[in-house]
Amino acid sequence: MSLVRSSLAEPSLTVSEPITMVPEDDHHARLVDVTRVFTPRGRPSVHALGPVDLDLRRGEFFSVVGPSGCGKSTLLDVLAGLSAPTEGRAEFEGQPIKGVPPGVGVVFQEDASFPWLTVRDNVAFGLKRTEVDAAEVKRRVDYAIGFMGLKSFADAYPAQLSGGMRQRVCIARTLVMQPRLILLDEPFGALDQQTRLLMGDELLRLWRETGATVLLITHALDEAAMLSDRVGVMSARPGLFIDILDTGWPDERDSRIVSHPRFGELTARLWDRLREESLKHLNND
Amino acid sequence: MRSTIGPALVLLGLVVAWEILHLVVANSGLPSPFETLAQLGVLFQDADFWKETAQTAQAFAIAVVISTIAGITLGILLGMNRTAGAVSEPILVNLYALPKVTLYPVVLLLFGLGISARIAFGVMHGMIPLTLFTMNAILQLKPVYRRSAAVMGLSSFDTSIRVVLPAILPEVITGTRLGFSLCLLGVLIGEMFASRNGLGYLVTHAMERGDMPTVLAVAVLLAVFALLANAALLALDRSRRH
């Protein structure tokens, strides 16, 4: 991996090199000149996104922040293959994205756990529809349930769990599929601050353990500053990347870095970039 | 324990209230609970009573099967097509609010005086709520369920069977429970107004003769049947909700 992680002590904040400079073999997922325009029947069309370029490097933790309605979720939908770009190219592992590519997992903001299934059956749901044999399914499900701290709730139904626990079920359900690219759409948006910090730690642990590339959409600047290798800042609609920040955190990090002086600097820098864009959004409403 | 004591107390209260009312009215207009039960015993010995019961049971069973299958199918079709759903919902709601008994002459004209008119009338009562429940369950299905199914690589057929169906099932069971009771109502009303057989006819005929014990005996029998069926479907409903 060519990404050089700077030490915590390094004080400077560096904007990453222009994204087109990333070496070819390091691209994991890529958007080239992608725009997305929605044309609802009988209403004027909405230019939601782009044109944007994005190169996700293999194994990095990339966060996207931006004002509400700037097209962050549209960007995720394009990468997930849930929505085709109006113009431009979307690629995953060198192949154009058509439909949901195998190897991509998505965790949504809303609770997506199925209320009619137990935690165990929820986690096993997607895997059971694949070619994977029963013994392997069981092994992976047991591992994911243990990893997400759901062991004592394996036979419970989602309604018996808290919001944070249900989101863990959804993460475990994605984890068992062994995705190489994990897309998260504000997964902790509905949780309280303390739970969010702790879930952030779990996400970092999962990222290190799986070695997957992670793209996190969030509206929380502190979350982006704490979790990411790089943070992409998007403009108000139509969403464009106006800045990409390298955080320079080491791989081994957790929520305690919020006490590091650089965390404050990063968050301030993000807000500095976003303030004007958020004002635009506010005044447009 | 608590779950059996409550209903038992309510039942006891009702029987006592019935007995008091019987004593206050003090005429043959309202037979006592005991007289009613005795009459039920007499009816059980009567071959004609079983013939009428079989008539009602047959019409009701056919009506329930038709209204359940048609109601769920129509509900799914309307729920899948948002425009069709949006157009048909107010029509169905208004149709449902109509006092359907006013349409019974039309039903008789269409289906004749036989069992088919009673079945049609039962279906008219039972089908609409089931259609509405099923349709709304699909329209209100969380979009994230379908999106999750898509990212887990499920085909649209698999999504319908493994995600949409179990997600709407609790609502469908509730609709079935309502439809079941209303179907029975429709069939009985049909029998009371233009028929020479069935329990509905037995009740009207007994009323004309002033045979109140028979009227009440049949009413009690039907109430017990409806309550038991409702309790069974409610138990099924609860077992599906976690």
mmCIF file of N, CA, C and O in Angstrom, chain A residues 76-77 80 82 100 104 106 108 110-116 125-126 129 157 159 173 177 185, chain B residues 83 142-154 158 162-164 166-168 240 242:
data_model
loop_
_atom_site.group_PDB
_atom_site.id
_atom_site.type_symbol
_atom_site.label_atom_id
_atom_site.label_comp_id
_atom_site.label_asym_id
_atom_site.label_seq_id
_atom_site.Cartn_x
_atom_site.Cartn_y
_atom_site.Cartn_z
ATOM 1 N N LEU A 76 -22.980 7.071 -2.641
ATOM 2 C CA LEU A 76 -22.898 5.709 -2.113
ATOM 3 C C LEU A 76 -23.730 4.743 -2.960
ATOM 4 O O LEU A 76 -23.288 3.635 -3.271
ATOM 5 N N ASP A 77 -24.920 5.190 -3.366
ATOM 6 C CA ASP A 77 -25.783 4.339 -4.187
ATOM 7 C C ASP A 77 -25.106 3.973 -5.511
ATOM 8 O O ASP A 77 -25.243 2.856 -5.994
ATOM 9 N N ALA A 80 -22.519 1.411 -4.799
ATOM 10 C CA ALA A 80 -23.134 0.134 -4.417
ATOM 11 C C ALA A 80 -23.829 -0.532 -5.600
ATOM 12 O O ALA A 80 -24.295 -1.671 -5.487
ATOM 13 N N LEU A 82 -26.640 0.472 -6.728
ATOM 14 C CA LEU A 82 -28.085 0.592 -6.529
ATOM 15 C C LEU A 82 -28.673 1.668 -7.438
ATOM 16 O O LEU A 82 -29.871 1.756 -7.616
ATOM 17 N N VAL A 100 -25.400 -4.583 -8.186
ATOM 18 C CA VAL A 100 -24.576 -4.639 -6.977
ATOM 19 C C VAL A 100 -23.416 -5.605 -7.198
ATOM 20 O O VAL A 100 -23.649 -6.804 -7.407
ATOM 21 N N VAL A 104 -19.070 -6.172 -2.446
ATOM 22 C CA VAL A 104 -19.421 -4.875 -1.871
ATOM 23 C C VAL A 104 -20.518 -5.093 -0.832
ATOM 24 O O VAL A 104 -21.507 -5.771 -1.111
ATOM 25 N N VAL A 106 -23.074 -3.144 2.145
ATOM 26 C CA VAL A 106 -23.613 -1.825 2.488
ATOM 27 C C VAL A 106 -24.317 -1.890 3.839
ATOM 28 O O VAL A 106 -25.055 -2.830 4.117
ATOM 29 N N PHE A 108 -26.885 0.533 6.009
ATOM 30 C CA PHE A 108 -27.717 1.724 5.827
ATOM 31 C C PHE A 108 -27.943 2.443 7.152
ATOM 32 O O PHE A 108 -27.720 1.890 8.227
ATOM 33 N N GLU A 110 -30.989 3.551 8.244
ATOM 34 C CA GLU A 110 -32.177 3.016 8.905
ATOM 35 C C GLU A 110 -31.887 1.603 9.391
ATOM 36 O O GLU A 110 -31.036 0.916 8.859
ATOM 37 N N ASP A 111 -32.664 1.211 10.378
ATOM 38 C CA ASP A 111 -32.551 -0.145 10.888
ATOM 39 C C ASP A 111 -33.052 -1.106 9.804
ATOM 40 O O ASP A 111 -34.221 -1.088 9.456
ATOM 41 N N ALA A 112 -32.132 -1.920 9.291
ATOM 42 C CA ALA A 112 -32.496 -2.817 8.197
ATOM 43 C C ALA A 112 -32.586 -4.263 8.675
ATOM 44 O O ALA A 112 -32.710 -5.172 7.865
ATOM 45 N N SER A 113 -32.518 -4.475 10.005
ATOM 46 C CA SER A 113 -32.624 -5.856 10.495
ATOM 47 C C SER A 113 -34.058 -6.329 10.259
ATOM 48 O O SER A 113 -35.002 -5.545 10.358
ATOM 49 N N PHE A 114 -34.210 -7.604 9.919
ATOM 50 C CA PHE A 114 -35.539 -8.134 9.628
ATOM 51 C C PHE A 114 -36.212 -8.563 10.941
ATOM 52 O O PHE A 114 -35.719 -9.460 11.620
ATOM 53 N N PRO A 115 -37.341 -7.929 11.297
ATOM 54 C CA PRO A 115 -37.938 -8.182 12.615
ATOM 55 C C PRO A 115 -38.472 -9.607 12.789
ATOM 56 O O PRO A 115 -38.705 -10.048 13.907
ATOM 57 N N TRP A 116 -38.680 -10.339 11.669
ATOM 58 C CA TRP A 116 -39.250 -11.689 11.790
ATOM 59 C C TRP A 116 -38.171 -12.759 11.971
ATOM 60 O O TRP A 116 -38.485 -13.928 12.099
ATOM 61 N N PHE A 125 -28.624 -14.398 6.881
ATOM 62 C CA PHE A 125 -29.589 -14.245 5.776
ATOM 63 C C PHE A 125 -28.955 -14.210 4.382
ATOM 64 O O PHE A 125 -29.296 -15.014 3.522
ATOM 65 N N GLY A 126 -28.038 -13.266 4.184
ATOM 66 C CA GLY A 126 -27.467 -13.106 2.841
ATOM 67 C C GLY A 126 -26.585 -14.278 2.455
ATOM 68 O O GLY A 126 -26.596 -14.744 1.315
ATOM 69 N N ARG A 129 -28.019 -17.515 0.903
ATOM 70 C CA ARG A 129 -28.432 -17.498 -0.505
ATOM 71 C C ARG A 129 -27.233 -17.679 -1.438
ATOM 72 O O ARG A 129 -27.360 -17.547 -2.635
ATOM 73 N N TYR A 157 -34.883 -11.538 19.101
ATOM 74 C CA TYR A 157 -35.403 -10.860 17.913
ATOM 75 C C TYR A 157 -35.016 -9.384 17.986
ATOM 76 O O TYR A 157 -34.852 -8.843 19.087
ATOM 77 N N ALA A 159 -36.559 -6.665 17.866
ATOM 78 C CA ALA A 159 -37.390 -5.800 18.711
ATOM 79 C C ALA A 159 -36.934 -5.817 20.169
ATOM 80 O O ALA A 159 -37.229 -4.900 20.931
ATOM 81 N N ARG A 173 -24.279 -8.728 9.546
ATOM 82 C CA ARG A 173 -24.879 -9.320 8.354
ATOM 83 C C ARG A 173 -24.046 -8.988 7.115
ATOM 84 O O ARG A 173 -23.954 -9.781 6.182
ATOM 85 N N MET A 177 -20.509 -11.664 4.738
ATOM 86 C CA MET A 177 -20.357 -11.788 3.285
ATOM 87 C C MET A 177 -18.901 -11.541 2.862
ATOM 88 O O MET A 177 -18.583 -11.627 1.677
ATOM 89 N N ASP A 185 -23.735 4.184 5.123
ATOM 90 C CA ASP A 185 -24.486 5.418 4.911
ATOM 91 C C ASP A 185 -25.014 5.929 6.251
ATOM 92 O O ASP A 185 -26.074 5.515 6.697
ATOM 93 N N THR B 83 -49.463 3.654 -8.430
ATOM 94 C CA THR B 83 -50.546 4.450 -9.018
ATOM 95 C C THR B 83 -51.882 3.742 -8.800
ATOM 96 O O THR B 83 -52.846 4.350 -8.340
ATOM 97 N N LYS B 142 -40.687 -0.840 4.629
ATOM 98 C CA LYS B 142 -39.520 0.041 4.666
ATOM 99 C C LYS B 142 -38.659 -0.186 3.417
ATOM 100 O O LYS B 142 -38.249 -1.318 3.162
ATOM 101 N N PRO B 143 -38.369 0.876 2.639
ATOM 102 C CA PRO B 143 -37.575 0.691 1.411
ATOM 103 C C PRO B 143 -36.226 0.033 1.697
ATOM 104 O O PRO B 143 -35.669 -0.656 0.844
ATOM 105 N N VAL B 144 -35.713 0.233 2.928
ATOM 106 C CA VAL B 144 -34.391 -0.309 3.251
ATOM 107 C C VAL B 144 -34.381 -1.846 3.227
ATOM 108 O O VAL B 144 -33.350 -2.460 2.986
ATOM 109 N N TYR B 145 -35.540 -2.480 3.396
ATOM 110 C CA TYR B 145 -35.587 -3.951 3.323
ATOM 111 C C TYR B 145 -35.241 -4.422 1.904
ATOM 112 O O TYR B 145 -34.477 -5.347 1.710
ATOM 113 N N ARG B 146 -35.862 -3.739 0.921
ATOM 114 C CA ARG B 146 -35.604 -4.126 -0.466
ATOM 115 C C ARG B 146 -34.171 -3.808 -0.856
ATOM 116 O O ARG B 146 -33.524 -4.569 -1.572
ATOM 117 N N ARG B 147 -33.672 -2.631 -0.365
ATOM 118 C CA ARG B 147 -32.303 -2.251 -0.689
ATOM 119 C C ARG B 147 -31.315 -3.255 -0.084
ATOM 120 O O ARG B 147 -30.341 -3.639 -0.719
ATOM 121 N N SER B 148 -31.612 -3.679 1.157
ATOM 122 C CA SER B 148 -30.739 -4.670 1.797
ATOM 123 C C SER B 148 -30.732 -5.958 0.998
ATOM 124 O O SER B 148 -29.686 -6.580 0.797
ATOM 125 N N ALA B 149 -31.938 -6.373 0.571
ATOM 126 C CA ALA B 149 -32.034 -7.614 -0.204
ATOM 127 C C ALA B 149 -31.215 -7.477 -1.484
ATOM 128 O O ALA B 149 -30.510 -8.415 -1.882
ATOM 129 N N ALA B 150 -31.267 -6.294 -2.115
ATOM 130 C CA ALA B 150 -30.526 -6.082 -3.360
ATOM 131 C C ALA B 150 -29.017 -6.171 -3.107
ATOM 132 O O ALA B 150 -28.307 -6.819 -3.874
ATOM 133 N N VAL B 151 -28.530 -5.551 -2.026
ATOM 134 C CA VAL B 151 -27.084 -5.602 -1.801
ATOM 135 C C VAL B 151 -26.631 -6.990 -1.344
ATOM 136 O O VAL B 151 -25.461 -7.331 -1.463
ATOM 137 N N MET B 152 -27.564 -7.803 -0.859
ATOM 138 C CA MET B 152 -27.188 -9.179 -0.515
ATOM 139 C C MET B 152 -27.363 -10.108 -1.719
ATOM 140 O O MET B 152 -27.263 -11.321 -1.592
ATOM 141 N N GLY B 153 -27.658 -9.524 -2.863
ATOM 142 C CA GLY B 153 -27.671 -10.284 -4.111
ATOM 143 C C GLY B 153 -28.924 -11.118 -4.335
ATOM 144 O O GLY B 153 -28.891 -12.082 -5.100
ATOM 145 N N LEU B 154 -30.047 -10.763 -3.698
ATOM 146 C CA LEU B 154 -31.273 -11.544 -3.908
ATOM 147 C C LEU B 154 -31.949 -11.119 -5.218
ATOM 148 O O LEU B 154 -32.001 -9.933 -5.534
ATOM 149 N N ASP B 158 -36.742 -13.872 -5.191
ATOM 150 C CA ASP B 158 -36.308 -14.200 -3.830
ATOM 151 C C ASP B 158 -36.678 -13.093 -2.847
ATOM 152 O O ASP B 158 -37.060 -13.364 -1.716
ATOM 153 N N ARG B 162 -38.763 -14.033 0.305
ATOM 154 C CA ARG B 162 -38.015 -14.092 1.565
ATOM 155 C C ARG B 162 -38.064 -12.799 2.360
ATOM 156 O O ARG B 162 -37.765 -12.786 3.541
ATOM 157 N N VAL B 163 -38.381 -11.683 1.702
ATOM 158 C CA VAL B 163 -38.374 -10.406 2.423
ATOM 159 C C VAL B 163 -39.775 -9.767 2.462
ATOM 160 O O VAL B 163 -40.302 -9.525 3.549
ATOM 161 N N VAL B 164 -40.368 -9.547 1.275
ATOM 162 C CA VAL B 164 -41.653 -8.834 1.255
ATOM 163 C C VAL B 164 -42.735 -9.647 1.980
ATOM 164 O O VAL B 164 -43.425 -9.135 2.862
ATOM 165 N N PRO B 166 -42.646 -12.222 4.345
ATOM 166 C CA PRO B 166 -42.602 -12.231 5.811
ATOM 167 C C PRO B 166 -42.800 -10.855 6.430
ATOM 168 O O PRO B 166 -43.358 -10.750 7.529
ATOM 169 N N ALA B 167 -42.398 -9.784 5.714
ATOM 170 C CA ALA B 167 -42.543 -8.444 6.279
ATOM 171 C C ALA B 167 -44.009 -8.030 6.364
ATOM 172 O O ALA B 167 -44.412 -7.349 7.293
ATOM 173 N N ILE B 168 -44.818 -8.465 5.378
ATOM 174 C CA ILE B 168 -46.225 -8.035 5.393
ATOM 175 C C ILE B 168 -47.117 -9.027 6.137
ATOM 176 O O ILE B 168 -48.273 -8.741 6.402
ATOM 177 N N ARG B 240 -46.366 -14.139 15.356
ATOM 178 C CA ARG B 240 -45.583 -13.604 14.238
ATOM 179 C C ARG B 240 -44.941 -12.261 14.575
ATOM 180 O O ARG B 240 -44.097 -11.790 13.868
ATOM 181 N N HIS B 242 -42.651 -9.967 16.894
ATOM 182 C CA HIS B 242 -41.650 -10.165 17.932
ATOM 183 C C HIS B 242 -41.270 -8.847 18.558
ATOM 184 O O HIS B 242 -41.243 -7.852 17.897
#
